[in-house]
mmCIF file of C-alpha atoms and ligand atoms in Angstrom:
data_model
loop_
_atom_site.group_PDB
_atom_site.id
_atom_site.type_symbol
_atom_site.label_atom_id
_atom_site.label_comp_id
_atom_site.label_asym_id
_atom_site.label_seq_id
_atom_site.Cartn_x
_atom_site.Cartn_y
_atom_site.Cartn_z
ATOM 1 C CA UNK A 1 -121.138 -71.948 172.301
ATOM 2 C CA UNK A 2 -118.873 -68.869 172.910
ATOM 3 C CA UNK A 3 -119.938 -65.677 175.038
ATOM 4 C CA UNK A 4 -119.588 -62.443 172.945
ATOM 5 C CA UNK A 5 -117.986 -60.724 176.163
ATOM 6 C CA UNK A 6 -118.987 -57.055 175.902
ATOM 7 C CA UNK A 7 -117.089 -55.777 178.788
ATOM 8 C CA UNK A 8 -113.932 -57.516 176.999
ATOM 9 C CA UNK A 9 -114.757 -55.748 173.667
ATOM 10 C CA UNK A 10 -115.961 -52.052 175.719
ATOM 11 C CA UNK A 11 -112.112 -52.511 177.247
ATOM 12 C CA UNK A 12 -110.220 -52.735 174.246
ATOM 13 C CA UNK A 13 -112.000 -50.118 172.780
ATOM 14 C CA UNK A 14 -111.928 -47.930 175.517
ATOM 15 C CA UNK A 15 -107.947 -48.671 175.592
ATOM 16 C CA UNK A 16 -107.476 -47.465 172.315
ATOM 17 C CA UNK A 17 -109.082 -44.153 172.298
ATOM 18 C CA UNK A 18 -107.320 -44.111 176.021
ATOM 19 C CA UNK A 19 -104.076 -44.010 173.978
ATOM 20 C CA UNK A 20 -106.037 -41.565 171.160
ATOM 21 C CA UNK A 21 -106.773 -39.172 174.327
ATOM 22 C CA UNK A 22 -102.472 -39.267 175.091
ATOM 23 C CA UNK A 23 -102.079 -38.292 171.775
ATOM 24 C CA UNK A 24 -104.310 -35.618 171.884
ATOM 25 C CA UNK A 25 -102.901 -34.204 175.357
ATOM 26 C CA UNK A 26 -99.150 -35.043 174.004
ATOM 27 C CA UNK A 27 -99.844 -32.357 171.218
ATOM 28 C CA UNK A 28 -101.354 -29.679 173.612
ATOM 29 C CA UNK A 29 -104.657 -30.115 172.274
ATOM 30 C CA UNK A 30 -108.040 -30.255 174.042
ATOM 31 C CA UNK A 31 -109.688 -33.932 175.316
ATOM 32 C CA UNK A 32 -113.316 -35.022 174.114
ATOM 33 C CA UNK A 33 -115.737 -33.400 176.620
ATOM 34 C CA UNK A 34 -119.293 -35.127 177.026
ATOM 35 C CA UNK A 35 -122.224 -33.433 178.316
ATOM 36 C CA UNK A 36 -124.668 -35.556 179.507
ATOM 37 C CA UNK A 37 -128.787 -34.563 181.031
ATOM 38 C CA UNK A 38 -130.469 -36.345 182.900
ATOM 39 C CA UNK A 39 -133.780 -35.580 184.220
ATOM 40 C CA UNK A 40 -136.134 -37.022 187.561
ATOM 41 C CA UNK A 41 -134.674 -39.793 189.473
ATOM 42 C CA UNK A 42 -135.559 -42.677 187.068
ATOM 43 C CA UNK A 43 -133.346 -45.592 188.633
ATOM 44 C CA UNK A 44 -132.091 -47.241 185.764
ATOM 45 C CA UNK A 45 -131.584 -43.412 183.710
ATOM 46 C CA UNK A 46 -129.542 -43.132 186.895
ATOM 47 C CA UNK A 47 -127.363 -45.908 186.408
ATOM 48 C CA UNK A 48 -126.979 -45.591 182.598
ATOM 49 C CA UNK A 49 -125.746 -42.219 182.826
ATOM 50 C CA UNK A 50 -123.413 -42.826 185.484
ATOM 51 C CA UNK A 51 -121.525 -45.367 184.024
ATOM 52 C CA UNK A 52 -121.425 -43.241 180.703
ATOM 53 C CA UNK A 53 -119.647 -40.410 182.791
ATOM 54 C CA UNK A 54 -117.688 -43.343 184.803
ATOM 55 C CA UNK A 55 -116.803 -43.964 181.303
ATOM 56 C CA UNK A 56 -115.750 -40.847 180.544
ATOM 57 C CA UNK A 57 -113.283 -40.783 183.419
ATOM 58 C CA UNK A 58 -111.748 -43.991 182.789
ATOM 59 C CA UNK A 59 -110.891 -42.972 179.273
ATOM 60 C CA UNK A 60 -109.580 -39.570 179.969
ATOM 61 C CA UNK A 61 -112.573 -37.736 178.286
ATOM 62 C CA UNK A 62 -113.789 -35.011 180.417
ATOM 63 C CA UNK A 63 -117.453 -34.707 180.968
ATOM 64 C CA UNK A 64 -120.029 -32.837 182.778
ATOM 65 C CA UNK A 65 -123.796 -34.388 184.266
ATOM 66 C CA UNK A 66 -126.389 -32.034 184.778
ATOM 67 C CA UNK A 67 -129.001 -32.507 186.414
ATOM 68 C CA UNK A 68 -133.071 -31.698 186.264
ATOM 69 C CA UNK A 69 -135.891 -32.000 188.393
ATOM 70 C CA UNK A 70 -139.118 -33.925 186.591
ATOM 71 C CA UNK A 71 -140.715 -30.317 186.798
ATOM 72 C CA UNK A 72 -138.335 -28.848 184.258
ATOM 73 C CA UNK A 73 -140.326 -27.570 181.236
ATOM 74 C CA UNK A 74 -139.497 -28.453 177.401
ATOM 75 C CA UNK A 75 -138.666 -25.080 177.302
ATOM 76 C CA UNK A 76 -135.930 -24.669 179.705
ATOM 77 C CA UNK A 77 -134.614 -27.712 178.802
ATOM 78 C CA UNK A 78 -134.223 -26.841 174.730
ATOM 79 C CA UNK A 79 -132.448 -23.951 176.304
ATOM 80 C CA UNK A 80 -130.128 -25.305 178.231
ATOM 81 C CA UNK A 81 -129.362 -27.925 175.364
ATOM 82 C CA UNK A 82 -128.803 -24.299 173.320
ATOM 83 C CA UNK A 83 -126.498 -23.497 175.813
ATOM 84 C CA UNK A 84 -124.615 -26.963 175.319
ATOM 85 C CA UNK A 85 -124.536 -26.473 171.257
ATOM 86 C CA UNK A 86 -123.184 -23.140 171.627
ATOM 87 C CA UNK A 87 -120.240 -24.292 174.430
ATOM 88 C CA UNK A 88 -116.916 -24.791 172.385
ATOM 89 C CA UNK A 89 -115.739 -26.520 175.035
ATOM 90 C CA UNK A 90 -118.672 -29.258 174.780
ATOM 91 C CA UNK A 91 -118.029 -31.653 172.079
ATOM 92 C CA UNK A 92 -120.887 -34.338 172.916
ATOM 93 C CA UNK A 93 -124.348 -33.875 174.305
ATOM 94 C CA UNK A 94 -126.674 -36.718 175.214
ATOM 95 C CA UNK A 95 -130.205 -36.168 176.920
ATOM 96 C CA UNK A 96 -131.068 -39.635 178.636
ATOM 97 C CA UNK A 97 -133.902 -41.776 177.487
ATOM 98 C CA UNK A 98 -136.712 -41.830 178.432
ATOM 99 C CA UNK A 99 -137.973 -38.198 179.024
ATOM 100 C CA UNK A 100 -140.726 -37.001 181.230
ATOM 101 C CA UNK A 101 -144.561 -37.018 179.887
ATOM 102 C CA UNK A 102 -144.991 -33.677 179.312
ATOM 103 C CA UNK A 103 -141.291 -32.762 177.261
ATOM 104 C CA UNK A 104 -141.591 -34.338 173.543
ATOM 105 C CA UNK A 105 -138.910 -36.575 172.770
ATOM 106 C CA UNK A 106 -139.059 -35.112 169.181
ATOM 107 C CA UNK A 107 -138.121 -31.963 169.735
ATOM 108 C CA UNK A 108 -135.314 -32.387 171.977
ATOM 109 C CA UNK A 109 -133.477 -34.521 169.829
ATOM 110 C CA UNK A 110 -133.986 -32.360 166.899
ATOM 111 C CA UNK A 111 -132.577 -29.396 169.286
ATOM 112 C CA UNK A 112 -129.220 -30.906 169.683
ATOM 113 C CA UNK A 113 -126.580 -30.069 167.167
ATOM 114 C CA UNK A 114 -125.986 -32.682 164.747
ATOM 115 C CA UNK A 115 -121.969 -32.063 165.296
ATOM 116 C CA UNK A 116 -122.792 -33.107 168.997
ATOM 117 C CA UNK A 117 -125.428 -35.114 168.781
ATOM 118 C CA UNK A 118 -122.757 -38.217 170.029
ATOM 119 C CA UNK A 119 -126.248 -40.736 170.611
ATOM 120 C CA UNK A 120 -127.005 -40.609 166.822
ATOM 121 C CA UNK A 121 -130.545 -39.965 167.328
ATOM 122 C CA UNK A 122 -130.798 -36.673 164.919
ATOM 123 C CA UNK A 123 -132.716 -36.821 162.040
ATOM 124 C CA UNK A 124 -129.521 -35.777 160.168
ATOM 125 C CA UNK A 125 -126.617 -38.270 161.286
ATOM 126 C CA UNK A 126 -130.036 -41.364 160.758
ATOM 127 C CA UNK A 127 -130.081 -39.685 157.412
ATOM 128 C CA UNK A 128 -126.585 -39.942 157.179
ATOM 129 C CA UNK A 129 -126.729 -43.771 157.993
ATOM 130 C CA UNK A 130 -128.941 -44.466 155.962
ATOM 131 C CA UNK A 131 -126.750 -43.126 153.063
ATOM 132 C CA UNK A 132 -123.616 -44.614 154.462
ATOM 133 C CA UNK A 133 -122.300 -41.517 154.640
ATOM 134 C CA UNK A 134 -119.922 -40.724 157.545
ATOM 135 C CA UNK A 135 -122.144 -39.025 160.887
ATOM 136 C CA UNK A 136 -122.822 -40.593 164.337
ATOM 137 C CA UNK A 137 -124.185 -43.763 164.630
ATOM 138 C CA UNK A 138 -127.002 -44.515 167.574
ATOM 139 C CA UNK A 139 -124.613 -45.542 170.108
ATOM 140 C CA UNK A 140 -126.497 -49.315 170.937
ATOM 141 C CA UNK A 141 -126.433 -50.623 167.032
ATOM 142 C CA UNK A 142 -122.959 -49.233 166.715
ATOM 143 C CA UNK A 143 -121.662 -50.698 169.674
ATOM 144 C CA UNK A 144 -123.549 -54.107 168.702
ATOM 145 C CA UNK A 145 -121.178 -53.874 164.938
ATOM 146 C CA UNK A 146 -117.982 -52.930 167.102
ATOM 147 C CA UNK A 147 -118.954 -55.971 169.266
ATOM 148 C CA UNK A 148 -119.369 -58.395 165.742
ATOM 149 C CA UNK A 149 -116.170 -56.305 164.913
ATOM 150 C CA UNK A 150 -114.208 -57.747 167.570
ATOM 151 C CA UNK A 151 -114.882 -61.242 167.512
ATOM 152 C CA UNK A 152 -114.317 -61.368 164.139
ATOM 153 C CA UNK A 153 -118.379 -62.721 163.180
ATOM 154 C CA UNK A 154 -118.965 -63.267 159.872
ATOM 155 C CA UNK A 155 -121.681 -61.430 158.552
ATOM 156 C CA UNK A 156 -121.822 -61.383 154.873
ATOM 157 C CA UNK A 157 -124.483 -63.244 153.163
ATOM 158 C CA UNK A 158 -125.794 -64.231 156.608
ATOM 159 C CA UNK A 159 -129.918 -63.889 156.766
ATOM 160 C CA UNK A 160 -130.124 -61.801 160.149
ATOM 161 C CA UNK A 161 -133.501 -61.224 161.747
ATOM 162 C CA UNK A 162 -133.713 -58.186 164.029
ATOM 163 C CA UNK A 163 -136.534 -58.032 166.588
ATOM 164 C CA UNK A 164 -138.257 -54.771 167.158
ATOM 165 C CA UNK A 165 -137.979 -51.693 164.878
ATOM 166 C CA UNK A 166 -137.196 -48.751 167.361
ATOM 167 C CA UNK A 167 -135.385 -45.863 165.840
ATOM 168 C CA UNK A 168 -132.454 -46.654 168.669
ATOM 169 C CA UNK A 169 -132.175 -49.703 168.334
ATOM 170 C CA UNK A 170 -133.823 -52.197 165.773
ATOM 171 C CA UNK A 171 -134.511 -49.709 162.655
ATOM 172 C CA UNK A 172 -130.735 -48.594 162.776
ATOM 173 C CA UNK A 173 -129.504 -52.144 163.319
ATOM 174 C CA UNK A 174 -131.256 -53.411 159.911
ATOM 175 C CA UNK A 175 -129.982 -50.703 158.226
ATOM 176 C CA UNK A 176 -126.631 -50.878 159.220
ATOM 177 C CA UNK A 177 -126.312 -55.122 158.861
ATOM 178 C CA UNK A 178 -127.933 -54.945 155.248
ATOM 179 C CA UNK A 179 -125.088 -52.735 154.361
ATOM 180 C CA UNK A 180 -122.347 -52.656 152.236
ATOM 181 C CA UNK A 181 -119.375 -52.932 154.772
ATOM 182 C CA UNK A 182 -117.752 -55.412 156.989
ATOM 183 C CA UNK A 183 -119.802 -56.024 159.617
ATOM 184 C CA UNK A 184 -122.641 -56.082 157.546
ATOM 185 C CA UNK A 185 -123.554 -57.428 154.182
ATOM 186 C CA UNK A 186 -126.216 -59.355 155.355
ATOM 187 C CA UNK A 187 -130.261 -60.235 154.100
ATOM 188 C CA UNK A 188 -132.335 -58.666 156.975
ATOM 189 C CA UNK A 189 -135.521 -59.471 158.131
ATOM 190 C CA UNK A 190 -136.626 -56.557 160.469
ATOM 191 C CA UNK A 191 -139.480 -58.133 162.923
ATOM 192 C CA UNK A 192 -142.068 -56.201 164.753
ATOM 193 C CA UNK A 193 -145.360 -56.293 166.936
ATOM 194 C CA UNK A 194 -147.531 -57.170 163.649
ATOM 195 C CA UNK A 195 -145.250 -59.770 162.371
ATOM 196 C CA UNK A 196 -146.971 -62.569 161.339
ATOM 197 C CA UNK A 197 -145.032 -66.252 162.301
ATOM 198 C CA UNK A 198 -142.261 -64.584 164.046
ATOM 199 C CA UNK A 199 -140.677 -67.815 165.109
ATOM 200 C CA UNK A 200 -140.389 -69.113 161.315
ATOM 201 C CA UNK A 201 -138.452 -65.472 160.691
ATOM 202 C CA UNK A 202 -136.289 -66.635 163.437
ATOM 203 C CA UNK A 203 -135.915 -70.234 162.657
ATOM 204 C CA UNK A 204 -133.992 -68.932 159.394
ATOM 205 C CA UNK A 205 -131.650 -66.774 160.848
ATOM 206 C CA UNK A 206 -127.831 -66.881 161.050
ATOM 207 C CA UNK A 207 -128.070 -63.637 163.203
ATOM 208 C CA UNK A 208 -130.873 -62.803 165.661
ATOM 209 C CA UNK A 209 -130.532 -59.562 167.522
ATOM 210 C CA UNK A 210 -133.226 -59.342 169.765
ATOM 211 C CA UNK A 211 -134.262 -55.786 170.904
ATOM 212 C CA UNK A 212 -138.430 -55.222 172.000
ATOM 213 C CA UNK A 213 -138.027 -55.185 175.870
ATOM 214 C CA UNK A 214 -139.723 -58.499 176.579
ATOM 215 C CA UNK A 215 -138.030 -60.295 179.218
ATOM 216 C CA UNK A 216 -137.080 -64.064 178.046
ATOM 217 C CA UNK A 217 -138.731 -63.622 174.714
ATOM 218 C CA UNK A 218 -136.600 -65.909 172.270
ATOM 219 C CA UNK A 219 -136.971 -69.245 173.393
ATOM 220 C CA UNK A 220 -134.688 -72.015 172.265
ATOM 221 C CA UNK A 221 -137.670 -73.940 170.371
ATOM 222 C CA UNK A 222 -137.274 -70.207 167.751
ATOM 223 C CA UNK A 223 -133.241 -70.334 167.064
ATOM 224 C CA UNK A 224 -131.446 -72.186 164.670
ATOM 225 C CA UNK A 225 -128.378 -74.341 165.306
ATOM 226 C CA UNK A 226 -125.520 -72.549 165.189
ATOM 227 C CA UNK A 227 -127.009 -68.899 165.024
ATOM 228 C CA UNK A 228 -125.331 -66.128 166.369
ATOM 229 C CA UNK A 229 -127.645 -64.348 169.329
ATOM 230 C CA UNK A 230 -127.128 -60.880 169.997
ATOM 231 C CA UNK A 231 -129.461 -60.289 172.888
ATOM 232 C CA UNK A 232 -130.317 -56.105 173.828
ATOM 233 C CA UNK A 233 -133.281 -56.352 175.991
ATOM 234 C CA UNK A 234 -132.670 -55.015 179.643
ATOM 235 C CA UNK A 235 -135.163 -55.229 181.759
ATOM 236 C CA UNK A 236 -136.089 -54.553 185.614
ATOM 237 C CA UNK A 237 -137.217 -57.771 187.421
ATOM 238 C CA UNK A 238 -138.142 -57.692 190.662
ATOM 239 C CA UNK A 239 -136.168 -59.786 192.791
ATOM 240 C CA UNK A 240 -136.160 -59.900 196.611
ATOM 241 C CA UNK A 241 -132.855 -62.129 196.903
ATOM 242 C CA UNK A 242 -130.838 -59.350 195.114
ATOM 243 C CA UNK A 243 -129.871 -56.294 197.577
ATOM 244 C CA UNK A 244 -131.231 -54.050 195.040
ATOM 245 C CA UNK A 245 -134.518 -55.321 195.311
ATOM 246 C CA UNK A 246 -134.133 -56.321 191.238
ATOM 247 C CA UNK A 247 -132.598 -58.277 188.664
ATOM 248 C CA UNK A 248 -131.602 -57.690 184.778
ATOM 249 C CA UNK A 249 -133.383 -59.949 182.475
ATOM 250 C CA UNK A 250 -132.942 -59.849 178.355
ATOM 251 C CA UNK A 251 -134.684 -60.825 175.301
ATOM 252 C CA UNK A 252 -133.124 -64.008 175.097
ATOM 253 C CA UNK A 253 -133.958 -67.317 177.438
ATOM 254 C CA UNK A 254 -130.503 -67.346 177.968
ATOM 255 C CA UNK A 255 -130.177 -70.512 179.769
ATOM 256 C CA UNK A 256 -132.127 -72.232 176.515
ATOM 257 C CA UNK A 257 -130.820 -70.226 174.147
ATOM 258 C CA UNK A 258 -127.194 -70.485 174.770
ATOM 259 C CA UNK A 259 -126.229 -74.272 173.996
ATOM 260 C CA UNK A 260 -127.778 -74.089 170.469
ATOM 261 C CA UNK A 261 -126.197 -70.740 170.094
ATOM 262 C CA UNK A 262 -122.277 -70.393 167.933
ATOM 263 C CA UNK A 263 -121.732 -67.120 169.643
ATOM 264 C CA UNK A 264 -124.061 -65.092 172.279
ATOM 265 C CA UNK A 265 -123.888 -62.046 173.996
ATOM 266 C CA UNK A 266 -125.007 -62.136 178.022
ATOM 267 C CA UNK A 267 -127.118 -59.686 179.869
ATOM 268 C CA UNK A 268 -125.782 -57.948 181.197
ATOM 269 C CA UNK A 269 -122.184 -57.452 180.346
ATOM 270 C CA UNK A 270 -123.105 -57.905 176.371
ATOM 271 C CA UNK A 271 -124.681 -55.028 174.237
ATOM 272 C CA UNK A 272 -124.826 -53.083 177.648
ATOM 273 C CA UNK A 273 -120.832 -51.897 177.854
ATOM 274 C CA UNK A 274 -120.670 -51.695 173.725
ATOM 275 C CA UNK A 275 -123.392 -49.055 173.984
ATOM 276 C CA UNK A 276 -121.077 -47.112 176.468
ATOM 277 C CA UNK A 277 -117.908 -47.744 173.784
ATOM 278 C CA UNK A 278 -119.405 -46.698 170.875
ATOM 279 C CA UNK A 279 -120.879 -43.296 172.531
ATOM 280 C CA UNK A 280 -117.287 -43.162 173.568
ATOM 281 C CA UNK A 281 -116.160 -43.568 169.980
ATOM 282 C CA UNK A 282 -118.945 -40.756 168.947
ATOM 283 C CA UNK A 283 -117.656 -38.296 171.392
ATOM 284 C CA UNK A 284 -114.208 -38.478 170.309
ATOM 285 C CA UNK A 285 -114.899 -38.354 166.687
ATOM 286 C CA UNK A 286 -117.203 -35.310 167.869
ATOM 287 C CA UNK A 287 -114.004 -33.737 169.160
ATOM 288 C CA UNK A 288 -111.593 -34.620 166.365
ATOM 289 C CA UNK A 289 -113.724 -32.799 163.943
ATOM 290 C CA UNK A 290 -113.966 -29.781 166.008
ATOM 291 C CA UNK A 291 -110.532 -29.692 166.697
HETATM 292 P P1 NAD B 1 -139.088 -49.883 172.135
HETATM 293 O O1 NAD B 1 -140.138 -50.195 173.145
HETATM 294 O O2 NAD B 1 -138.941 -48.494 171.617
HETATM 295 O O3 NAD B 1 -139.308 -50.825 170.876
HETATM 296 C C1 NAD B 1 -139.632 -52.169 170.997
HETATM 297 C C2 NAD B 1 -139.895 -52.743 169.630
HETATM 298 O O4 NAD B 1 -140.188 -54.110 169.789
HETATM 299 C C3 NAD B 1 -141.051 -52.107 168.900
HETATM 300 O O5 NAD B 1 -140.615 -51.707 167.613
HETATM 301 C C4 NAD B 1 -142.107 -53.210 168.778
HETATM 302 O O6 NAD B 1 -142.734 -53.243 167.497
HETATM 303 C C5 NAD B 1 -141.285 -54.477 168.988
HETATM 304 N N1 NAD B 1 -142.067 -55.498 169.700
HETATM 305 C C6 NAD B 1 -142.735 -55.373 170.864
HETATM 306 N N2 NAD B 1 -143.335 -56.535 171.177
HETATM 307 C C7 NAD B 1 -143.040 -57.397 170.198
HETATM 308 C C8 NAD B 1 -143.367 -58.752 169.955
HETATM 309 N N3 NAD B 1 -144.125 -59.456 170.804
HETATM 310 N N4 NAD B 1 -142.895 -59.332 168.838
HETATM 311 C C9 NAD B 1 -142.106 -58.646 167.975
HETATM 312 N N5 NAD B 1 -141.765 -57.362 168.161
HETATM 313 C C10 NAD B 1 -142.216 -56.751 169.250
HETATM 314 O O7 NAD B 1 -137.715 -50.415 172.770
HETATM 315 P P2 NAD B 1 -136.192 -50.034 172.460
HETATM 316 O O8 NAD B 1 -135.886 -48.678 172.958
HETATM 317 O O9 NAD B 1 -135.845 -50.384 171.068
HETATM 318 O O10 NAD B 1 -135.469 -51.065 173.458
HETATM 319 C C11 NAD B 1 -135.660 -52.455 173.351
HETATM 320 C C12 NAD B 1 -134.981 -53.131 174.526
HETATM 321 O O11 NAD B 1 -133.584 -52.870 174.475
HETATM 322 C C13 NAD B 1 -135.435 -52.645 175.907
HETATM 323 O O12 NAD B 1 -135.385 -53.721 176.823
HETATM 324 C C14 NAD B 1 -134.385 -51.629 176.281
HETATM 325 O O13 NAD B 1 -134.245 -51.473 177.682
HETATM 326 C C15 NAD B 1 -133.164 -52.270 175.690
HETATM 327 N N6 NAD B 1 -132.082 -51.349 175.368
HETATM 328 C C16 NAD B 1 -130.848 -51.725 175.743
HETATM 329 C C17 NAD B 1 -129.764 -50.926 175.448
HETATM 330 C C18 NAD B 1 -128.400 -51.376 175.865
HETATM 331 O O14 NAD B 1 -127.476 -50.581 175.869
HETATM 332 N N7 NAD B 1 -128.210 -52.656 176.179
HETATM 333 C C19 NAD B 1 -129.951 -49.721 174.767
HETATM 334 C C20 NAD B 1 -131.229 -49.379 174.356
HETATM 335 C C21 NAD B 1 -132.300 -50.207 174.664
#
């Protein structure tokens, strides 16, 4: 068994568009700029968006957080992302997941524009996707291909079963593994709450990516010798040994999992850092083609 090291993978991509930034500075022109939202004092929100803007730093991007109280309207928000889409000095916008109650999802991903819409949730870069035509990719499948990318997987012809059917996560990832590129290629099985015999889905798969936010779901007695685990779960446990008061648990039973397993990803320090590298990769493409 052999760890599909995300942080390894996140580094060497973030080293390349490090050297991409240079180049940009060298010839006098502007560096990707993210702008990133982030509303109420959700924890984990917290700690997602401040190691995107870590990120940022790291890579020589520039990149702005603003934050909102909970009480902020739908309203004032889809102004302020106005605001954002008409900044020329913004090239990326993300609004962090989830939202509060009252402010519909919908419409504030519809309100960013598509040229800066660097999380690939817009109706018009999915489109895109869909068509293989050239747009943002959501950031976690993407950074899951740049992961299969790296370590050189081999995907063609490989029966992959993806677990859940989100339109961030599993949705895009069938789409983009049943198509015509390297990663990709492969017979997909997309799995859901209503699936019927789950486990015999899984017990056929080369690939399982497991993404429904069920702590410890896949059990070894449901993967195949020799399949290739890509695990995105990450959940909250509470844990009173940790200082934080919590640990991070994935989809996988990794402990189980793992010995019957060619290549798997770990939680964290898997799918977690490619998420951050391929919104990276979005932002700078963002930039490029407003340059
Ligand atoms: P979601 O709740 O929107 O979707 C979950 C999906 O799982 C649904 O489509 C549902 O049909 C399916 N599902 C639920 N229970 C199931 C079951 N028993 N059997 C089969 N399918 C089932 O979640 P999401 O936004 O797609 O996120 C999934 C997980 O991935 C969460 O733990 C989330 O925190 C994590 N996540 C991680 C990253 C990362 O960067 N690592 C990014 C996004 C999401």
């Amino acid at each position: 068994m052999k760890i599909l090291d995300g942080k390894l993978a996140a580094q060497a991509v973030k080293e390349q568009l490090r050297e991409a930034v240079e180049g940009l500075k060298a010839v006098g022109k502007r560096v990707p700029h993210l702008a990133a939202i982030l509303i109420g004092d959700n924890g984990a929100s917290a700690t997602y968006v401040a190691a995107k803007v870590k990120a940022c730093e790291e890579t020589g991007f520039t990149s702005t957080l603003l934050r909102y109280e909970t009480s902020i309207s739908e309203a004032q928000l889809l102004e302020k992302i106005t605001e954002l889409n008409n900044n020329p000095s913004i090239d990326g916008i993300l609004v962090q997941l989830p939202l509060p109650a009252h402010i519909a999802e919908e419409a504030v991903i519809k309100a960013i524009d598509p040229a800066k819409d660097v999380d690939g949730f817009h109706p018009v870069n999915l489109g895109k996707m869909v068509q293989g035509q050239p747009g943002f990719i959501p950031a976690t499948p993407y950074g899951i291909m740049l992961l299969l990318e790296h370590f050189q997987i081999e995907t063609a012809g490989k029966h992959a079963v993806v677990i859940g059917r989100s339109n961030i996560v599993g949705r895009p990832m069938s789409i983009l593994l049943s198509g015509n590129n390297q990663p990709g290629n492969c017979t997909v099985t997309l799995c859901h709450s209503r699936t019927k015999e789950l486990e015999a889905h899984c017990k056929q798969a080369d690939i399982i990516v497991a993404a429904l936010g069920k702590p410890e779901f896949l059990q070894a007695s449901m993967v195949k010798e020799g399949a290739v685990v890509i695990d995105v779960g990450i959940t909250r446990v509470k844990d009173d040994s940790k200082k934080s008061g919590f640990r991070l648990l994935g989809d996988v039973h990794f402990e189980s999992v793992a010995p019957r397993c060619s290549w798997i990803t770990p939680v964290p320090g898997g799918v977690g850092p490619m998420t951050i590298a391929a919104l990276l990769k979005n932002t700078f493409q963002a930039c490029q083609q407003r340059h």
